[in-house]
XYZ file of N, CA and C in Angstrom:
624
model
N -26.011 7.850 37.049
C -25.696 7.323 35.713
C -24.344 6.602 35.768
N -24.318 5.740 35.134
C -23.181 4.395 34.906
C -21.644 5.749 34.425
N -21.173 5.394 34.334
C -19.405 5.567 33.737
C -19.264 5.688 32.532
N -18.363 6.007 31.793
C -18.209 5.435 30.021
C -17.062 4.314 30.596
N -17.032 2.988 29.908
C -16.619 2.064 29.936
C -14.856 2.443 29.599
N -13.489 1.704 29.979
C -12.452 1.747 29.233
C -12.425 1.348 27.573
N -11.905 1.835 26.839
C -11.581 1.450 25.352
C -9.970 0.843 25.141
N -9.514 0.186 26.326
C -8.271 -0.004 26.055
C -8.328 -2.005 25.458
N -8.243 -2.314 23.854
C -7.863 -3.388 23.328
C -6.440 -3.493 22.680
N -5.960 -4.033 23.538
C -4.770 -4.661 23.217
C -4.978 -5.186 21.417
N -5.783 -5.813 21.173
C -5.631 -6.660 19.362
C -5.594 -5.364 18.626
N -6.224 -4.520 19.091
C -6.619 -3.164 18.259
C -5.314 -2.089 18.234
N -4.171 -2.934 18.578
C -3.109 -2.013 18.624
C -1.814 -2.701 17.335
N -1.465 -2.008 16.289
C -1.238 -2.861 15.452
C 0.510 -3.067 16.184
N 1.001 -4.262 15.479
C 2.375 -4.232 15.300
C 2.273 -5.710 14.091
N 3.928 -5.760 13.697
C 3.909 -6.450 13.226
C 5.183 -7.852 13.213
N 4.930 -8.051 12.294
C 6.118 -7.290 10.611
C 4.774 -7.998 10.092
N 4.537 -6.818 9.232
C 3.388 -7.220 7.603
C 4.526 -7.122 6.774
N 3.833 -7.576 5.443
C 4.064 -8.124 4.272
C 3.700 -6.967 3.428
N 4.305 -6.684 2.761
C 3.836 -6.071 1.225
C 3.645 -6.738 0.099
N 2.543 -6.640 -0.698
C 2.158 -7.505 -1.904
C 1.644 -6.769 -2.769
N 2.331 -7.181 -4.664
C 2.222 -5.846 -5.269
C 1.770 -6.661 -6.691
N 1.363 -6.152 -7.494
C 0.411 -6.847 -8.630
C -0.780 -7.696 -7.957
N -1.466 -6.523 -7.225
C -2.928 -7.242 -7.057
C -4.066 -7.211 -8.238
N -4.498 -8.020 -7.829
C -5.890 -8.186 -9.201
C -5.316 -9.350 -10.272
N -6.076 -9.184 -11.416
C -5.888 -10.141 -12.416
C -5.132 -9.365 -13.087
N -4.387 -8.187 -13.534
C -3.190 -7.980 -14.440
C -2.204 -7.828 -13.685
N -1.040 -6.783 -14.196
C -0.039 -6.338 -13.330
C -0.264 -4.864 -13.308
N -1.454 -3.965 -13.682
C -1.513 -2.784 -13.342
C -2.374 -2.404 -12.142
N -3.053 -1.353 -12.330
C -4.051 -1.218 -12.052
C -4.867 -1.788 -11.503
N -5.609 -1.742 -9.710
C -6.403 -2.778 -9.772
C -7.576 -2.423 -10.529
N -8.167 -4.078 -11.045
C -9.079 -4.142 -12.014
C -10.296 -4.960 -12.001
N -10.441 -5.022 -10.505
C -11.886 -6.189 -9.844
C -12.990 -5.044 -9.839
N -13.970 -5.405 -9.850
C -15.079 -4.395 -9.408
C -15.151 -3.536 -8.094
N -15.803 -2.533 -8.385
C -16.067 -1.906 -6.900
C -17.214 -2.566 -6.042
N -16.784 -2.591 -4.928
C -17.793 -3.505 -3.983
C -16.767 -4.821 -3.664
N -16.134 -5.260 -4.457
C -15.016 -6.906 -4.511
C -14.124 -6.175 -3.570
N -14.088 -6.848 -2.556
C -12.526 -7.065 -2.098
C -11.193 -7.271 -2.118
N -10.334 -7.125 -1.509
C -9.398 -8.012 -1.533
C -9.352 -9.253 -0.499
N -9.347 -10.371 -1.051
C -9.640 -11.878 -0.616
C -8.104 -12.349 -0.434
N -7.920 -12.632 1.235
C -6.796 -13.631 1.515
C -7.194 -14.414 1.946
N -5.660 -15.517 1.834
C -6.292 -17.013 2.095
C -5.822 -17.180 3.463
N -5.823 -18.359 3.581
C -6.273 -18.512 5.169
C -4.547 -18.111 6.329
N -3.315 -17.827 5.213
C -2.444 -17.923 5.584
C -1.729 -16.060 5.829
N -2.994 -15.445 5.299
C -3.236 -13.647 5.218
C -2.759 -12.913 3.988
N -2.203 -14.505 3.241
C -1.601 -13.809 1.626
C -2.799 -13.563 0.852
N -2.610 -12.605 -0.084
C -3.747 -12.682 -1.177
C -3.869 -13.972 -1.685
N -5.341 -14.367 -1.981
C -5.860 -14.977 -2.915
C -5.172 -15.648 -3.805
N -4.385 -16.682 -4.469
C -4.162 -16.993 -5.640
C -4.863 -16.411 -6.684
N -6.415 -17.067 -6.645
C -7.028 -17.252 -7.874
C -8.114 -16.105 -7.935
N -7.737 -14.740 -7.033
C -8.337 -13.268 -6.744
C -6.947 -12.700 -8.079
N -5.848 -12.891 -7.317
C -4.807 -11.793 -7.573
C -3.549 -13.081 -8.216
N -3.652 -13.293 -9.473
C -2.333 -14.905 -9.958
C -1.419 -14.010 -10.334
N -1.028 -12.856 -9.741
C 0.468 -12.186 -10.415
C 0.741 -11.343 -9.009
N -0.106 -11.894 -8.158
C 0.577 -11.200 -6.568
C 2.194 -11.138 -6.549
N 2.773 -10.376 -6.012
C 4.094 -10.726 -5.441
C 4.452 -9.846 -4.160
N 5.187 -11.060 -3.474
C 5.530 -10.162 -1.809
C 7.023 -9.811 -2.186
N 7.353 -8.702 -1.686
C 8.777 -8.112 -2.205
C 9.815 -8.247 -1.246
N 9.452 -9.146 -0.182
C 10.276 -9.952 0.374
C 11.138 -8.742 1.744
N 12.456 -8.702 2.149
C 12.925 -8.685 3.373
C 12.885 -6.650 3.203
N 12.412 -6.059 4.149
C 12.672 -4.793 4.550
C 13.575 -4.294 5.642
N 14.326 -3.084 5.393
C 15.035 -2.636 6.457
C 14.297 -2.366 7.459
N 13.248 -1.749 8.198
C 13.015 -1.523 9.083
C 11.063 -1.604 9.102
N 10.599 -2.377 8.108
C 9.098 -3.122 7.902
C 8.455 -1.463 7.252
N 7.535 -1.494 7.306
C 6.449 -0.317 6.677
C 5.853 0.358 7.459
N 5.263 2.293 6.901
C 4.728 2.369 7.290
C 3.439 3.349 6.986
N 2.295 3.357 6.769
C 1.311 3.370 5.780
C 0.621 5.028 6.511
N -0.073 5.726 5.536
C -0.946 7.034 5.846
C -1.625 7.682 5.156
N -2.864 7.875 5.728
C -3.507 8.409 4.728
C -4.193 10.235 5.163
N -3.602 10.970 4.709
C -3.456 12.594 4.846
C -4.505 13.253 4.187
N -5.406 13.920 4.887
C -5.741 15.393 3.848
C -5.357 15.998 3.848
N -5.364 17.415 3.962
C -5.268 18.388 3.544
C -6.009 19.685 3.301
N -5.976 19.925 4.466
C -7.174 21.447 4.630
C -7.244 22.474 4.534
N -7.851 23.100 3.561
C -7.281 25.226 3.664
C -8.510 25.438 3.868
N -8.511 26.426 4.926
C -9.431 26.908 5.502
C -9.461 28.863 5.357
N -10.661 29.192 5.097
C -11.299 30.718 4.447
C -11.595 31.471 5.233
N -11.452 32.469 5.480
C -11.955 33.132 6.430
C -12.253 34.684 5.871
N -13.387 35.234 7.085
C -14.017 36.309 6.298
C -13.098 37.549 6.833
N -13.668 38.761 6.414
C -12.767 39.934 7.068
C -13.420 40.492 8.495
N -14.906 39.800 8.161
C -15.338 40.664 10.013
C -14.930 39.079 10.740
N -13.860 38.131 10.693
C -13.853 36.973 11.690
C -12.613 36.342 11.681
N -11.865 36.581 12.909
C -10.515 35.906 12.955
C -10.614 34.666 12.692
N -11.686 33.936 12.885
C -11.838 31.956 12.772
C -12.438 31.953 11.378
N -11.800 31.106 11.217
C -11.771 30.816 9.581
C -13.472 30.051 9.752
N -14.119 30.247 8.784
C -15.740 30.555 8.458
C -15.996 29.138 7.508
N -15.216 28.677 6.876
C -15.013 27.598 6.156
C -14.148 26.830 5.927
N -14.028 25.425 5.823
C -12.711 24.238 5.387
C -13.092 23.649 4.808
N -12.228 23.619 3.845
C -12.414 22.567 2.563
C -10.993 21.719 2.452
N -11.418 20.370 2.079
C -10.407 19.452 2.099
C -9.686 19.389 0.605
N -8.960 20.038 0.198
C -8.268 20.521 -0.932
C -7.102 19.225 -1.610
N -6.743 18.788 -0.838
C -5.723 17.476 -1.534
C -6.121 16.098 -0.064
N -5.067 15.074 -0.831
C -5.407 13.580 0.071
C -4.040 13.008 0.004
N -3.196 12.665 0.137
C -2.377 12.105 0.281
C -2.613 9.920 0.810
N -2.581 9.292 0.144
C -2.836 7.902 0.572
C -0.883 6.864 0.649
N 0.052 6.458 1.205
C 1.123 6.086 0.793
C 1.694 5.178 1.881
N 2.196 4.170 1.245
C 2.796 3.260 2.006
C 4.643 2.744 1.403
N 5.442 3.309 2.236
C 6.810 3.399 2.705
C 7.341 2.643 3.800
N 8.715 2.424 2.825
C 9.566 1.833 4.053
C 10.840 1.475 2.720
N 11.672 0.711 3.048
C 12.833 0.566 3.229
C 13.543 -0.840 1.386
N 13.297 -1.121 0.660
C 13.113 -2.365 0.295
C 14.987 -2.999 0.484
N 15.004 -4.166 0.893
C 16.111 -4.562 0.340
C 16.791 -5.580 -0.933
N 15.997 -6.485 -1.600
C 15.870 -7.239 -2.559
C 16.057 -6.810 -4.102
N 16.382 -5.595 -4.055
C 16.637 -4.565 -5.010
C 17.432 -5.178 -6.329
N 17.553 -6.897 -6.482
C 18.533 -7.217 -7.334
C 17.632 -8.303 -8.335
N 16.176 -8.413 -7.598
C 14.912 -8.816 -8.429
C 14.397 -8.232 -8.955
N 14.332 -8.625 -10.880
C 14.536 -7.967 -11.331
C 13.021 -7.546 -11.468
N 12.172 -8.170 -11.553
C 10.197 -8.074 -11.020
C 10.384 -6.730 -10.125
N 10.965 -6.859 -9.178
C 10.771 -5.466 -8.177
C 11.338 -4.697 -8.584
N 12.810 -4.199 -9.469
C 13.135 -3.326 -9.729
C 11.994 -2.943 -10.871
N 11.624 -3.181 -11.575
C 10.787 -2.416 -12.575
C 9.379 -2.443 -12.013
N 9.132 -2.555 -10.506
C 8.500 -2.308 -10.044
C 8.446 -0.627 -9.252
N 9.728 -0.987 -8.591
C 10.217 -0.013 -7.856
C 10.553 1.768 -8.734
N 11.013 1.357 -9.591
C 11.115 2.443 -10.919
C 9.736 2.376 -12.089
N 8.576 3.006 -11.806
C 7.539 3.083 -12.428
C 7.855 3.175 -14.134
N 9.331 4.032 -14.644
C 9.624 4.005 -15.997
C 10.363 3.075 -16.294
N 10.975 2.130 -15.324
C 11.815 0.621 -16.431
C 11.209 -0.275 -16.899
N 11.363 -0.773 -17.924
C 10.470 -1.689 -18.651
C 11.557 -3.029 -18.624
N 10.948 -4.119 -18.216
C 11.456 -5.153 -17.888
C 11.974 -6.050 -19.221
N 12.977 -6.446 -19.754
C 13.853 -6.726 -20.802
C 15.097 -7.823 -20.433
N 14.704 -8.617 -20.476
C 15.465 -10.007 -20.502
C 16.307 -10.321 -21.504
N 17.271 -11.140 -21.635
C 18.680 -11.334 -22.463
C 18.842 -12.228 -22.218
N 19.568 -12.961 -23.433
C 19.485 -14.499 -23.147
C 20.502 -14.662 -22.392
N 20.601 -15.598 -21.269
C 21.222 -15.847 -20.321
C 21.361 -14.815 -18.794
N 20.159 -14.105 -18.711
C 19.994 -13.055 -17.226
C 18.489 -12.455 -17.765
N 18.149 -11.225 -16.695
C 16.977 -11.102 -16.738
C 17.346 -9.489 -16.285
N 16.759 -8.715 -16.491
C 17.006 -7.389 -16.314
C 15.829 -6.128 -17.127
N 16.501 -4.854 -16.425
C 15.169 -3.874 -16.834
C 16.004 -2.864 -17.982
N 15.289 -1.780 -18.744
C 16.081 -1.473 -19.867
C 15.635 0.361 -18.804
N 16.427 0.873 -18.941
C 16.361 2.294 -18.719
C 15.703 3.320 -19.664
N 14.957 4.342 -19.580
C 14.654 5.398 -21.030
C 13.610 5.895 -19.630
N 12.585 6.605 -21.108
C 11.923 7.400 -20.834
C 10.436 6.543 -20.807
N 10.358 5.832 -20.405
C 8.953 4.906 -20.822
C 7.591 5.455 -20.168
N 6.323 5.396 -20.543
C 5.160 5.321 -19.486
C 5.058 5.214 -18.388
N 4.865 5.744 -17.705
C 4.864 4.965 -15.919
C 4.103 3.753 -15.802
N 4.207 2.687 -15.387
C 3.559 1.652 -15.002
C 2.974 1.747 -13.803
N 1.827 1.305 -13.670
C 0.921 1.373 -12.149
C 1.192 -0.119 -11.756
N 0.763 -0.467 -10.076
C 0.516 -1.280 -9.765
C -0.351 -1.139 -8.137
N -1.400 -2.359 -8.358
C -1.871 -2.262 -6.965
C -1.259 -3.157 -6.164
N -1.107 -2.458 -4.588
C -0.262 -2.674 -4.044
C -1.178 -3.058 -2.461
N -0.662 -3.737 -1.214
C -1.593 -3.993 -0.069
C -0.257 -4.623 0.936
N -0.253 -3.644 1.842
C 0.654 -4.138 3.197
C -0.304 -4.953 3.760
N -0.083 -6.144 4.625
C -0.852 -7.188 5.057
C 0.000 -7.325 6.534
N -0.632 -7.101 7.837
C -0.461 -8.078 9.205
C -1.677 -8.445 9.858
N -0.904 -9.098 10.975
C -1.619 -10.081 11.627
C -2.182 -9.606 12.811
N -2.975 -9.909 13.146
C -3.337 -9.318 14.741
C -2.446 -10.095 15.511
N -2.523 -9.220 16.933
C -1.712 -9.896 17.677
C -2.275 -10.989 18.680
N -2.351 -11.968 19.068
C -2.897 -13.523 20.197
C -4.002 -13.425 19.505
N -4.243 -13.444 17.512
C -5.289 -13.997 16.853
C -4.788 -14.431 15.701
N -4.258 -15.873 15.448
C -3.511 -15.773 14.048
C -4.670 -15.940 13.090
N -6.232 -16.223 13.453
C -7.003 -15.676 12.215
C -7.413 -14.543 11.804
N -6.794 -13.394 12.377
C -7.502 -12.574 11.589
C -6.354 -11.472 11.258
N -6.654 -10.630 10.443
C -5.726 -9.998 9.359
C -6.151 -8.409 9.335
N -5.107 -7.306 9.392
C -5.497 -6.124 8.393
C -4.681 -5.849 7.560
N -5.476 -5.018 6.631
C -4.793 -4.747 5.488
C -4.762 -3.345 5.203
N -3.910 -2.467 4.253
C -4.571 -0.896 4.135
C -4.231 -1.204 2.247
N -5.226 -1.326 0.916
C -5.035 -1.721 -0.164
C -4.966 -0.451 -1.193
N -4.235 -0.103 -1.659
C -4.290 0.880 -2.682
C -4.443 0.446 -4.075
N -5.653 0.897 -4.851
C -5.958 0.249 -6.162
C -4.997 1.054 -7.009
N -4.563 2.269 -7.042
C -3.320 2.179 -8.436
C -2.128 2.794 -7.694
N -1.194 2.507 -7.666
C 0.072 3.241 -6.978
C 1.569 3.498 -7.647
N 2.125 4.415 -7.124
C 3.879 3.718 -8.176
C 4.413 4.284 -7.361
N 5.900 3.985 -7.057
C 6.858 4.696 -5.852
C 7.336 5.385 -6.594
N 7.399 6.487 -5.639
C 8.153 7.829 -6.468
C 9.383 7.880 -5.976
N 10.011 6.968 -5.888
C 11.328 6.969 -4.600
C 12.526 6.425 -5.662
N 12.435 5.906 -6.829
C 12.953 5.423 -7.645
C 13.806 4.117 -7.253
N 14.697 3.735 -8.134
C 15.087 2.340 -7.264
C 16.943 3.005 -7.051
N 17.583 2.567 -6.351
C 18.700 2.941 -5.406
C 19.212 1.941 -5.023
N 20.496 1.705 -5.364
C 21.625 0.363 -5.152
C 22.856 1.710 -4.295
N 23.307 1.139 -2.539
C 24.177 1.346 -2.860
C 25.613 -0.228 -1.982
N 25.764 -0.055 -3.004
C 26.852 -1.113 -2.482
C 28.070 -1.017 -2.384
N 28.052 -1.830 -1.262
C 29.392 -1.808 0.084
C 29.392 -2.739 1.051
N 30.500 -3.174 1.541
C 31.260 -4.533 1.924
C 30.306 -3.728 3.718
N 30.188 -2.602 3.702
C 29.754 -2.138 5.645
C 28.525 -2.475 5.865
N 27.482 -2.514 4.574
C 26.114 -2.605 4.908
C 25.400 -3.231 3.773
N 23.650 -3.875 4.164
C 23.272 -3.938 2.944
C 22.436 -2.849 2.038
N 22.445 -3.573 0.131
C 21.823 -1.840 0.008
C 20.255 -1.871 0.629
N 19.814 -0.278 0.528
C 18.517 -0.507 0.793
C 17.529 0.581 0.236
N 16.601 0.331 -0.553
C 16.145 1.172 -1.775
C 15.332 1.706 -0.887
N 14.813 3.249 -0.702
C 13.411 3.603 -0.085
C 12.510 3.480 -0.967
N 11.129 3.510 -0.823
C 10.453 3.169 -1.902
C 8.988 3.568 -1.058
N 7.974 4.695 -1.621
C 6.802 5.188 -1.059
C 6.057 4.805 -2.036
N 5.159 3.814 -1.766
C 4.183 4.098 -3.322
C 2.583 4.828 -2.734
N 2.959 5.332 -3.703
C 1.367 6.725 -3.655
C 0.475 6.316 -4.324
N -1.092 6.419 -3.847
C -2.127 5.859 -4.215
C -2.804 7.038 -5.268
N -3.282 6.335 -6.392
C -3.898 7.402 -7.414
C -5.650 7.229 -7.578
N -5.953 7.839 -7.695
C -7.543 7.875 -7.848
C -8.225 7.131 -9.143
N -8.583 6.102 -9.085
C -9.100 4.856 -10.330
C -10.953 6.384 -10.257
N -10.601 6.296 -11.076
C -11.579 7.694 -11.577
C -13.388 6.813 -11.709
N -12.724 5.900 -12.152
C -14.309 5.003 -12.639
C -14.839 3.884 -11.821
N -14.470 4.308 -10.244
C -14.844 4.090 -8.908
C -15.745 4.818 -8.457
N -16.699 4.731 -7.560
C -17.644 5.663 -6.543
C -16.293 6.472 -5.896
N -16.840 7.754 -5.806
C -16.383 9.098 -5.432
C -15.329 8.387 -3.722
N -15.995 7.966 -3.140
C -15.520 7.569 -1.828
C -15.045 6.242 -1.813
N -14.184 5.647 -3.033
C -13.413 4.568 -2.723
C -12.853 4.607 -3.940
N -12.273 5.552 -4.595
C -11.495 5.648 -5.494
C -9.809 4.979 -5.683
N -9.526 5.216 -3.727
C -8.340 5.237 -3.888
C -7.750 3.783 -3.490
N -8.132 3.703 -2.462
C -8.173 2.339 -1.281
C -9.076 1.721 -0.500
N -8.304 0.515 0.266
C -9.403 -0.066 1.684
C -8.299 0.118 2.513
N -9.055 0.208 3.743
C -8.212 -0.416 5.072
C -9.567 -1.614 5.498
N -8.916 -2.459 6.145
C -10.028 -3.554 6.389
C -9.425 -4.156 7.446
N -10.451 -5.495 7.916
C -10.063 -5.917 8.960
C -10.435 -7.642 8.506
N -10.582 -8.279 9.072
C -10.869 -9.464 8.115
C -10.170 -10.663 8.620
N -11.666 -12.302 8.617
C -10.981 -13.321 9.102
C -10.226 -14.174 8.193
N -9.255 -14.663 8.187
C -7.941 -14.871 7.032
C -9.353 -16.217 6.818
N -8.903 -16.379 4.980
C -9.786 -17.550 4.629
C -11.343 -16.939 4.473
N -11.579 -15.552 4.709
C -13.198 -15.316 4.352
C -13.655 -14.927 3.087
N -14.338 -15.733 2.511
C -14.483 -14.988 0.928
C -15.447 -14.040 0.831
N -16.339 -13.159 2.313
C -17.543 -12.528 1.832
C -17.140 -11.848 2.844
């Protein structure tokens, strides 16, 4: 009988620097396309214009992103059996982190802080502090394969908010740099098994 073949692909090994892009879909919450719809980039690996017209990339990171998706297992066991007899996957964890530095736009700060509500003044632009609603947003780290500039992955979370809050600190030694995790929430009125996200793979420019 033959061998099992090597599995070693180089494209299949990610690196980057991806992009983060946040107000996906047609509002600024929640994504709000159907289940089964994608997320559609154009041929350059950005979202869609005319998928997602309130996209935004949040521009330069300290040290790029980095994305995971966790369960969480407690496992039962009986009294006549040291090996646990049953596992059940009890929580999920979905989140994508890293570093932001742009922290002085004012779109990302009331991004970055799920309770600031964005409040402009004549002559500047700024967020108002309190106790407000949390705001959602869907959110999608985007790179490139590597010796293929057509093709793209993505890992997309349909509702998220960073729980990391937003963080200035400034000083003449360094620049500031906000951490910022946004956690994926379960869109309830999804099929059971895609509530939360995609990871995908995809040729930049494919609409199907």
């Amino acid at each position: 009988m033959p061998g099992t073949p090597d599995g070693f692909v180089t494209q299949d090994v990610p690196i980057g620097p991806g992009k983060l892009y946040v107000d996906l879909g047609t509002g600024t919450g929640a994504w709000d396309i159907a289940s089964g719809t994608r997320l559609i980039l154009d041929a350059d690996g950005s979202p869609d214009s005319g998928q997602n017209p309130n996209a935004k990339h949040v521009g330069w990171t300290d040290a790029g992103w980095t994305f995971s998706v966790k369960p969480t297992f407690t496992s039962f066991f009986a009294d006549e059996s040291p090996d646990p007899i049953i596992s059940r996957v009890t929580a999920q964890e979905a989140i994508v982190s890293g570093s932001m530095l742009q922290v002085m736009d004012m779109d990302l700060a009331e991004i970055l802080n799920p309770t600031m509500t964005r409040s402009d003044l004549q002559g500047g632009k700024g967020v108002s502090i309190g106790n407000a609603s949390p705001q959602y947003t869907s959110v999608a780290l985007i790179w490139p394969f590597e010796d293929d500039e057509d093709r793209f992955a993505y890992i997309h979370l349909y509702k998220a908010f960073n729980d990391q809050g937003l963080i200035g600190n400034i000083t003449s030694k360094d620049v500031s740099k906000s951490p910022a995790a946004f956690r994926g929430l379960a869109v309830s009125t999804r099929p059971q098994t895609d509530r939360v996200g995609y990871y995908f793979v995809q040729n930049a420019g494919a609409q199907s």
